[in-house]
Coordinates of C-alpha atoms in Angstrom, one line a residue:
Chain A
M24 CA 19.9 4.6 -11.4
S25 CA 21.9 7.6 -10.5
M26 CA 19.9 10.5 -9.0
A27 CA 22.8 12.8 -8.9
D28 CA 21.2 14.8 -11.7
G29 CA 18.1 15.3 -9.6
K30 CA 16.0 13.4 -12.1
S31 CA 13.7 10.5 -11.4
P32 CA 15.2 7.0 -11.6
D33 CA 13.7 4.6 -14.1
Y34 CA 12.0 1.9 -12.0
D35 CA 11.3 -0.4 -15.0
Q36 CA 15.0 -0.9 -15.6
E37 CA 17.1 -3.2 -13.4
S38 CA 19.7 -1.3 -11.4
K39 CA 23.3 -1.7 -12.4
S40 CA 24.0 -4.1 -9.6
G41 CA 21.1 -6.3 -10.7
D42 CA 19.1 -5.5 -7.5
T43 CA 15.3 -5.3 -7.7
T44 CA 14.3 -1.7 -7.4
V45 CA 10.8 -0.7 -6.3
K46 CA 9.0 2.6 -5.8
V47 CA 6.5 2.9 -2.9
I48 CA 4.4 6.1 -2.6
C49 CA 2.5 7.5 0.3
L50 CA -0.8 9.2 -0.1
G51 CA -3.3 11.0 2.1
D52 CA -4.3 14.4 3.5
S53 CA -1.9 17.0 4.9
A54 CA -0.7 16.3 8.4
V55 CA -1.9 12.7 8.6
G56 CA 1.7 11.7 9.4
K57 CA 3.0 10.4 6.1
S58 CA 6.5 11.7 6.5
K59 CA 6.5 10.7 10.2
L60 CA 5.7 7.1 9.3
V61 CA 8.5 6.9 6.7
E62 CA 10.9 8.4 9.2
R63 CA 9.8 6.0 12.0
F64 CA 10.3 3.0 9.7
L65 CA 13.7 4.1 8.4
M66 CA 15.0 5.6 11.6
D67 CA 18.6 6.6 10.6
N68 CA 18.9 3.9 8.0
Y69 CA 18.4 5.9 4.9
Q70 CA 19.8 8.3 2.4
P71 CA 17.4 11.1 1.6
Q72 CA 17.5 12.2 -2.0
Q73 CA 16.2 15.4 -3.4
L74 CA 14.5 15.3 -6.8
S75 CA 15.1 19.0 -7.6
T76 CA 13.0 18.8 -10.7
Y77 CA 9.8 18.1 -8.7
A78 CA 10.5 19.4 -5.3
L79 CA 10.0 15.9 -3.9
T80 CA 11.9 14.0 -1.4
L81 CA 12.5 10.3 -1.7
F82 CA 14.1 8.0 0.8
R83 CA 16.2 5.1 -0.5
Y84 CA 16.3 2.0 1.6
H85 CA 18.2 -1.3 1.0
T86 CA 16.9 -4.6 2.3
K87 CA 16.9 -8.3 1.6
L88 CA 13.9 -10.3 0.6
N89 CA 14.3 -14.1 0.2
E90 CA 18.0 -13.7 -0.3
D91 CA 17.6 -11.1 -3.0
N92 CA 18.8 -7.5 -2.6
V93 CA 16.0 -5.1 -2.9
C94 CA 16.3 -1.4 -3.2
V95 CA 13.2 0.6 -2.1
D96 CA 12.5 4.2 -2.8
F97 CA 9.8 5.7 -0.6
W98 CA 8.3 8.8 -2.1
D99 CA 7.0 11.6 0.1
T100 CA 4.6 14.2 -1.2
A101 CA 6.5 17.1 0.5
G102 CA 3.2 19.0 0.9
Q103 CA 2.2 18.7 -2.8
E104 CA -1.2 17.3 -1.7
R105 CA -2.2 20.9 -1.0
F106 CA -2.1 21.9 -4.6
S107 CA -5.2 19.7 -5.2
N108 CA -3.6 17.1 -7.5
M109 CA -0.4 15.3 -7.3
H110 CA 2.0 15.7 -10.2
P111 CA 1.7 12.6 -12.5
S112 CA 5.4 11.8 -11.9
Y113 CA 4.5 11.0 -8.3
Y114 CA 2.5 8.0 -9.5
H115 CA 4.6 7.1 -12.5
Q116 CA 6.0 3.5 -12.2
A117 CA 5.0 3.2 -8.6
H118 CA 4.7 -0.5 -7.4
A119 CA 2.8 0.0 -4.2
C120 CA 0.9 2.7 -2.3
I121 CA 0.4 3.4 1.4
L122 CA -2.8 5.3 1.9
V123 CA -2.9 7.1 5.3
F124 CA -5.5 8.8 7.4
D125 CA -5.5 10.3 10.9
V126 CA -7.9 8.5 13.3
S127 CA -8.3 11.8 15.2
R128 CA -9.6 13.7 12.2
K129 CA -12.7 12.5 10.4
V130 CA -12.1 14.6 7.3
T131 CA -8.9 12.6 6.5
Y132 CA -11.0 9.4 6.5
K133 CA -13.7 11.0 4.3
N134 CA -11.0 12.0 1.8
L135 CA -9.7 8.5 1.3
P136 CA -12.0 7.7 -1.7
M137 CA -10.7 10.9 -3.5
W138 CA -7.1 9.8 -3.0
L139 CA -7.8 6.3 -4.1
K140 CA -9.6 7.5 -7.2
E141 CA -6.6 9.6 -8.2
L142 CA -4.3 6.7 -7.6
R143 CA -6.4 4.4 -9.7
D144 CA -6.5 6.9 -12.5
Y145 CA -2.7 6.5 -12.8
R146 CA -2.1 3.1 -11.4
P147 CA -5.2 0.9 -11.7
E148 CA -3.6 -2.3 -10.4
I149 CA -0.9 -1.6 -7.9
P150 CA -1.3 -3.0 -4.4
C151 CA -2.6 -0.4 -1.9
L152 CA -2.4 -0.6 1.9
C153 CA -4.5 1.4 4.2
A154 CA -3.0 2.9 7.4
A155 CA -5.0 4.4 10.3
N156 CA -2.3 6.6 12.0
K157 CA -2.2 8.3 15.4
I158 CA -3.8 5.5 17.4
D159 CA -1.6 6.7 20.3
V160 CA -3.9 9.7 20.7
D161 CA -6.7 7.4 21.9
Y162 CA -6.2 3.6 21.8
K163 CA -9.9 3.0 22.1
I164 CA -10.2 3.7 18.4
T165 CA -8.6 0.3 17.7
Q166 CA -11.8 -1.4 19.0
K167 CA -13.6 0.0 16.0
S168 CA -13.6 -1.3 12.5
F169 CA -13.3 1.0 9.5
N170 CA -15.3 -0.2 6.4
F171 CA -13.4 1.7 3.7
A172 CA -10.4 -0.6 3.5
K173 CA -12.5 -3.8 3.7
K174 CA -14.8 -2.5 0.9
Q175 CA -11.9 -1.8 -1.3
G176 CA -10.2 -5.1 -0.5
M177 CA -7.2 -3.4 1.0
P178 CA -5.1 -4.6 3.9
F179 CA -5.7 -2.4 7.0
Y180 CA -3.2 -1.4 9.7
F181 CA -3.7 0.5 13.0
V182 CA -0.4 2.4 13.4
S183 CA 1.3 5.0 15.4
A184 CA 4.4 6.9 14.0
S185 CA 4.8 8.3 17.5
D186 CA 5.1 5.1 19.6
G187 CA 5.9 2.9 16.6
T188 CA 3.1 0.4 16.8
N189 CA 2.8 -1.7 13.6
V190 CA 4.9 0.7 11.5
V191 CA 7.5 -1.8 10.6
K192 CA 4.9 -4.4 9.7
L193 CA 3.1 -1.9 7.5
F194 CA 6.2 -1.0 5.6
R195 CA 7.5 -4.6 5.3
D196 CA 4.2 -5.7 3.9
A197 CA 4.2 -2.7 1.5
I198 CA 7.7 -3.7 0.2
N199 CA 6.6 -7.3 -0.2
A200 CA 3.6 -6.2 -2.1
A201 CA 5.6 -3.9 -4.3
V202 CA 8.2 -6.6 -5.2
S203 CA 5.6 -9.3 -5.9
Y204 CA 3.7 -6.8 -8.0
K205 CA 6.8 -5.9 -10.0
N206 CA 7.6 -9.6 -10.5
N207 CA 4.1 -10.7 -11.6
S208 CA 2.6 -7.5 -12.8
T209 CA -0.9 -7.7 -14.3
D210 CA -1.1 -4.0 -14.9
Y211 CA -2.0 -3.3 -18.5
M212 CA 0.5 -0.5 -19.1
D213 CA 3.3 -2.6 -17.6
E214 CA 2.4 -5.5 -19.9
V215 CA 2.4 -3.2 -22.8
M216 CA 5.8 -1.8 -21.8
R217 CA 7.2 -5.3 -21.4
E218 CA 5.9 -6.3 -24.8
L219 CA 7.6 -3.3 -26.4
E220 CA 10.9 -4.2 -24.6
T221 CA 10.7 -7.7 -25.9
F222 CA 10.2 -6.4 -29.4
N223 CA 13.2 -4.2 -29.0
S224 CA 15.4 -7.0 -27.7
M225 CA 14.3 -9.2 -30.6
G226 CA 16.0 -6.8 -32.8
L227 CA 12.8 -5.5 -34.4
T228 CA 13.6 -1.9 -33.5
D229 CA 14.2 -1.0 -37.1
S230 CA 11.2 -2.8 -38.5
G231 CA 8.7 0.0 -37.9
F232 CA 7.0 -1.7 -34.9
D233 CA 8.7 0.4 -32.3
T234 CA 7.4 3.4 -30.6
P235 CA 9.4 6.7 -30.4
D236 CA 12.5 6.3 -28.4
G237 CA 11.8 6.5 -24.7
A238 CA 8.5 8.2 -25.2
E239 CA 7.3 7.2 -21.8
N240 CA 10.3 8.2 -19.9
K241 CA 10.6 11.5 -21.6
S242 CA 7.5 12.9 -20.0
I243 CA 9.0 12.2 -16.7
T244 CA 12.6 13.5 -17.0
D245 CA 11.7 16.5 -19.0
G246 CA 8.3 17.3 -17.6
P247 CA 7.5 20.7 -16.2
S248 CA 8.8 21.4 -12.8
I249 CA 6.7 22.0 -9.8
S250 CA 7.5 25.0 -7.7
Chain B
M14 CA 18.8 30.2 42.9
D15 CA 16.4 30.0 39.9
E16 CA 19.1 28.4 37.7
K17 CA 19.6 25.7 40.2
G18 CA 17.1 22.9 40.9
D19 CA 14.0 22.2 38.7
V20 CA 10.9 24.2 38.5
T21 CA 7.3 23.4 37.5
L22 CA 5.2 25.8 35.4
Q23 CA 1.9 26.8 37.0
K24 CA 0.4 29.5 34.8
C25 CA 1.3 31.6 31.8
G26 CA -0.2 34.7 30.3
V27 CA 0.4 37.9 28.3
R28 CA 0.5 41.6 29.1
F29 CA 0.1 43.9 26.1
K30 CA 1.8 47.2 27.2
P31 CA 4.6 46.6 26.7
P32 CA 4.3 43.1 25.1
T33 CA 5.4 40.8 27.9
L34 CA 5.1 37.1 28.7
V35 CA 4.3 36.3 32.3
I36 CA 4.7 33.0 34.0
V37 CA 4.2 31.6 37.5
Y38 CA 6.2 28.6 38.5
A39 CA 7.0 26.6 41.6
H40 CA 10.4 25.4 42.8
N41 CA 10.2 21.6 43.0
D42 CA 12.3 21.3 46.1
T43 CA 10.7 24.1 48.2
G44 CA 7.3 24.5 46.5
K45 CA 7.8 28.2 46.6
L46 CA 5.9 30.2 43.9
R47 CA 7.7 32.8 41.7
K48 CA 6.5 35.1 39.0
R49 CA 8.7 36.0 36.0
S50 CA 8.0 38.7 33.5
M51 CA 9.7 38.5 30.2
P52 CA 9.4 41.5 27.8
V53 CA 9.2 40.5 24.1
R54 CA 10.9 43.3 22.2
L55 CA 11.7 41.4 19.0
L56 CA 8.0 40.8 18.1
K57 CA 6.9 43.0 15.3
Q58 CA 3.7 43.1 13.3
E59 CA 5.3 41.2 10.4
S60 CA 7.3 38.8 12.5
K61 CA 6.9 35.1 12.0
V62 CA 5.8 33.9 15.5
S63 CA 7.4 30.5 15.1
Q64 CA 10.8 32.2 14.6
V65 CA 10.2 34.5 17.5
A66 CA 9.2 31.6 19.8
E67 CA 12.4 29.7 18.7
E68 CA 14.6 32.7 19.5
L69 CA 12.9 33.2 22.9
C70 CA 13.6 29.6 23.8
Q71 CA 17.3 30.2 23.2
H72 CA 17.3 33.3 25.6
P73 CA 20.1 32.9 28.1
K74 CA 17.9 33.9 31.1
H75 CA 14.3 33.1 30.1
G76 CA 14.9 30.2 27.7
M77 CA 14.8 27.4 30.4
Y78 CA 11.3 28.6 31.6
L79 CA 9.9 29.2 28.2
K80 CA 10.8 25.7 27.0
K81 CA 8.5 24.4 29.6
I82 CA 5.5 25.9 27.9
P83 CA 4.0 23.7 25.1
L84 CA 5.3 25.3 21.9
W85 CA 1.9 25.9 20.4
Q86 CA 0.8 27.7 23.6
L87 CA 3.9 30.0 23.5
E88 CA 3.2 30.7 19.8
K89 CA -0.4 31.4 20.5
M90 CA 0.5 34.0 23.2
L91 CA 2.8 35.7 20.7
C92 CA 0.0 35.7 18.2
L93 CA -2.2 37.5 20.7
M94 CA 0.4 40.1 21.2
Q95 CA 1.0 40.5 17.5
N96 CA -2.7 40.9 16.8
K97 CA -2.7 43.6 19.4
L98 CA 0.1 45.4 17.6
K99 CA -2.1 45.0 14.4
G100 CA -5.0 46.7 16.2
L101 CA -7.3 43.7 16.5
S102 CA -9.7 43.7 19.5
L103 CA -9.1 41.1 22.2
D104 CA -12.3 39.2 21.3
E105 CA -11.4 39.0 17.6
S106 CA -7.9 38.1 18.4
L107 CA -8.9 35.3 20.8
E108 CA -11.3 33.9 18.3
A109 CA -8.7 33.9 15.5
T110 CA -5.8 32.4 17.5
T111 CA -8.0 29.8 19.1
Q112 CA -9.1 28.7 15.7
E113 CA -5.5 28.7 14.4
Y114 CA -4.1 26.7 17.3
S115 CA -6.8 24.0 17.6
I116 CA -7.6 20.9 15.7
N117 CA -11.0 20.6 14.2
A118 CA -11.7 17.0 13.0
N119 CA -13.7 18.3 10.0
E120 CA -11.4 21.0 8.9
D121 CA -9.7 20.2 5.6
L122 CA -6.0 21.1 6.2
N123 CA -5.2 20.5 2.5
K124 CA -6.5 24.0 1.9
L125 CA -4.2 25.9 4.3
D126 CA -1.1 27.8 3.4
D127 CA 2.4 26.8 4.7
E128 CA 2.3 29.0 7.8
A129 CA -1.3 28.1 8.8
L130 CA -0.5 24.4 8.3
E131 CA 2.7 24.7 10.4
K132 CA 0.6 26.1 13.3
K133 CA -1.7 23.0 13.2
K134 CA 1.3 20.7 13.0
T135 CA 2.8 22.5 16.1
V136 CA -0.4 21.7 18.0
M137 CA -0.3 18.0 16.8
S138 CA 3.3 17.6 17.7
E139 CA 2.5 18.0 21.4
S140 CA 0.8 14.6 21.6
F141 CA 3.3 13.1 19.1
E142 CA 6.2 14.0 21.4
K143 CA 4.3 13.1 24.5
N144 CA 3.6 9.5 23.3
R145 CA 6.8 9.1 21.4
K146 CA 9.1 6.1 22.0
K147 CA 12.5 6.6 20.5
P148 CA 15.9 4.9 20.5
G149 CA 17.5 5.3 23.9
D150 CA 14.1 5.0 25.7
L151 CA 14.0 1.9 27.9
D152 CA 10.7 0.7 26.3
Y153 CA 11.8 1.4 22.8
V154 CA 11.4 -1.5 20.4
Y155 CA 12.0 -1.0 16.6
D156 CA 9.6 -3.6 15.4
I157 CA 6.5 -3.5 17.6
E158 CA 3.5 -5.4 16.4
V159 CA 0.1 -5.5 17.9
D160 CA -2.9 -7.4 16.5
F161 CA -6.0 -5.3 17.0
N162 CA -8.3 -7.2 14.7
S163 CA -9.1 -9.9 17.3
V164 CA -10.1 -7.3 19.8
N165 CA -12.2 -4.8 17.8
A166 CA -15.4 -5.7 19.5
S167 CA -17.2 -2.5 19.8
G168 CA -18.3 -2.4 16.2
Q169 CA -18.2 -0.1 13.2
S170 CA -16.8 3.3 13.3
E171 CA -19.5 5.9 13.2
W172 CA -17.5 7.6 10.4
D173 CA -18.9 5.0 8.1
S174 CA -22.5 5.8 8.7
D175 CA -22.8 9.1 7.0

């Protein structure tokens, strides 16, 4: 799981210590407060890691869930959302997504379907949570209901990265969702990957059933860099 | 005298020749008004206003006054001066800077370059800092939970209706 080489960790493998490792990504328009939310949740309790290959920042956080040690990597877009599409590596192996809009800017709400579509192109099944940020600007907004999340069957949170309202709840729920997704995944690709791993561990690797070595991972670690 | 006791900012503005920031402030203890003119010599046509603003706020004599101006407003005044150096008319310049330093709910910020996006974020950070509760504040709580679902009585957001 070392990130010393600036490459992405492999989230499908167990970490050396046997801890469950999950990847949680944040999506949404520029300046909706994605980084501010992550910072508010983590406060000083994190080790930022730079993935030099992709000009991305990820924040590693250790916690306990039902007695188990869980290691969470929060991925932040680092402004990549402005180059129209996120690099596929951003979505790769993600276990949960926090989709954020700014309650003071309508356009950020109207862009949610676009972000969700892109997410679903890469990760059709992972849990996605919707966060309405900046409620501190005008608390009256919390008397309204927003249809998008309900329509998509997503949990919805009114939050403020500034005064902290519901930020910890949002992230704890996201971590829970990520871990339970990882443990009972129904995502097709994940099933496929697991089947392949079973084949490998059954000693069938030389029988001709196997795929090229690490084909999936290769696209990640050796992919083109973003600059 | 100025360095002692606290002051409250009343007004701020710019003069173009030579580029100068002007502020009017009141002494909190006496209520006396003072005017202070601060020439801005380091501003050039190609300067990055956010950097100039940062340097000005570190100024040994003027810094304590300039820090009282919301950062976006200080930057906006520097932009006005810079536009003057570039030869823009005052009307053009006011229109451009007002657009750059205001938040339009329908403007897609994904399309802005780094510097333009930074300007918008500077404007937004004013309310962020104003409402912020951080460790050390008396009313700071790490895990603060509020259930709004039971109270959202006034119906659907109008954003859903178009």
